[in-house]
Amino acid sequence: MVAPVVVLCLELVVALHLVLRRRRGYSSTSGQPERKRRAAMRPSLMRSASQVLRRRRGYSSTSGQPERKVAILGAAGGIGQPLSLLMKLNPLVSSLSLYDIAGTPGVAADVSHINAPAQVKGFMGDDQLGEALEGSDIVIIPAGVPRKPGMTRDDLFNINAGIVKNLCTAIAKYCPNALVNMISNPVNSTVPIAAEVFKKAGTYDEKKLFGVTTLDVVRAKTFYAGKANVPVTDVNVPVVGGHAGITILPLFSQATPATNALSDEDIKALTKRTQDGGTEVVEAKAGKGSATLSMAYAGAVFANACLKGLNGVPDVVECSFVQSTVTELPFFASKVKLGKNGVEEVLGLGQLSDFEKEGLENLKGELKASIEKGIKFANA
Ligand code: NAD
Ligand code: LMR
């Protein structure tokens, strides 16, 4: 008991000494009376000393947060590149691993020049996937093909299911404890595929697998704010169900700030626009892909929430498509409380309007079929 205390005191003295030496050069410039200046320095000295100690114990030097490694698979793509930028800017990230089958050396070199703390490394091709993943706390997956006009998300299944299966096999091997943020479509099927791959590998933890549905929430907030004429930054709207067409169910009856200004027709139109938000972008891009910038933003918001949860920040809640008992379906998007192990609690749906109750019943058939399709593929 005594020895560790002595070591701690010695470490503290060494740290204070280092900090004092570093600060000596500044003392002549402050112009404050010497006693007052020294008193003002004491709390910040203690903070700096504790930073020196934390650095020695694997905590990040600048923020006092634990070291966190985030890997992005598909980092050279339309979503991957702006998402890499946003994660580089996130002060909770200490190591950023950018993986793709091509193009990552350039993206990594580019992003690494930004003067933010995260250390950036690029990895390319199967041979480097293991190294890219090792030690990751969070793996974000935007790898795969996007839609063109006229396609459904399910039309992407044939290509993306195989990509996701291979990447998840590698995750099970190299970073089985990481939180997985699945962006690749069709999310309603790729999340069940990932779950089956992890089950087969013996690494499945339902608390650590997330379908990223944040873009639906982002859109619902934006469209609601515009229609209700309220400040968009104040708005919250839960979006439940899944991530395709009618399986996307925004709960505008629970939107805050509440408003009486919207008619039933307005709510129907807002719901439809949220459900068709992805298609709106696909058509506007006219063959050049689907949402990338808004998705990168949404992916960064969700990853940040996961990081905060891992770091022990209380009451972090986001909607996500997770293993669930909220309905009879095995996976379902709803509000989720995030904690040190990923999902801390899957929250219920709350009070629904009649329109939302009807939407909930209508979505179950399609969502069930997409989930079963993913499970069947993974076990074939
Ligand atoms: P993109 O084609 O621009 O980029 C995809 C990237 O994945 C490419 O760089 C490609 O090289 C890479 N890739 C392909 N196979 C890979 C593999 N085996 N390992 C690693 N990387 C691989 O596409 P995008 O616009 O970035 O979209 C990516 C995916 O995200 C699509 O499936 C799209 O439908 C989906 N998406 C989901 C949401 C959502 O809300 N969840 C929103 C938008 C897009
Ligand atoms: C979206 O919602 O924007 C994504 O799922 C991409 C798509 O194909 O619509």
PDB file of C-alpha atoms in Angstrom, residues 188-189 192 247 321 328-331 363-375:
ATOM      1  CA  ASN A 188     -31.606  -3.614 -42.391  1.00  0.00           C
ATOM      2  CA  SER A 189     -29.668  -6.654 -43.695  1.00  0.00           C
ATOM      3  CA  PRO A 192     -27.923  -9.013 -39.106  1.00  0.00           C
ATOM      4  CA  THR A 247     -39.216   1.043 -42.378  1.00  0.00           C
ATOM      5  CA  PHE A 321     -30.635  -0.078 -35.346  1.00  0.00           C
ATOM      6  CA  GLU A 328     -41.138  -8.841 -31.874  1.00  0.00           C
ATOM      7  CA  LEU A 329     -38.391  -8.179 -34.478  1.00  0.00           C
ATOM      8  CA  PRO A 330     -34.848  -9.205 -33.470  1.00  0.00           C
ATOM      9  CA  PHE A 331     -33.338  -5.920 -34.698  1.00  0.00           C
ATOM     10  CA  LEU A 363     -43.110  -1.571 -41.585  1.00  0.00           C
ATOM     11  CA  LYS A 364     -42.789  -4.886 -39.781  1.00  0.00           C
ATOM     12  CA  GLY A 365     -43.228  -7.182 -42.818  1.00  0.00           C
ATOM     13  CA  GLU A 366     -40.500  -5.518 -44.904  1.00  0.00           C
ATOM     14  CA  LEU A 367     -38.104  -5.141 -41.992  1.00  0.00           C
ATOM     15  CA  LYS A 368     -38.549  -8.791 -40.962  1.00  0.00           C
ATOM     16  CA  ALA A 369     -37.837  -9.968 -44.534  1.00  0.00           C
ATOM     17  CA  SER A 370     -34.663  -7.833 -44.779  1.00  0.00           C
ATOM     18  CA  ILE A 371     -33.391  -9.121 -41.428  1.00  0.00           C
ATOM     19  CA  GLU A 372     -34.059 -12.740 -42.434  1.00  0.00           C
ATOM     20  CA  LYS A 373     -32.355 -12.209 -45.797  1.00  0.00           C
ATOM     21  CA  GLY A 374     -29.191 -11.062 -44.014  1.00  0.00           C
ATOM     22  CA  ILE A 375     -29.229 -13.961 -41.559  1.00  0.00           C
TER      23      ILE A 375
END
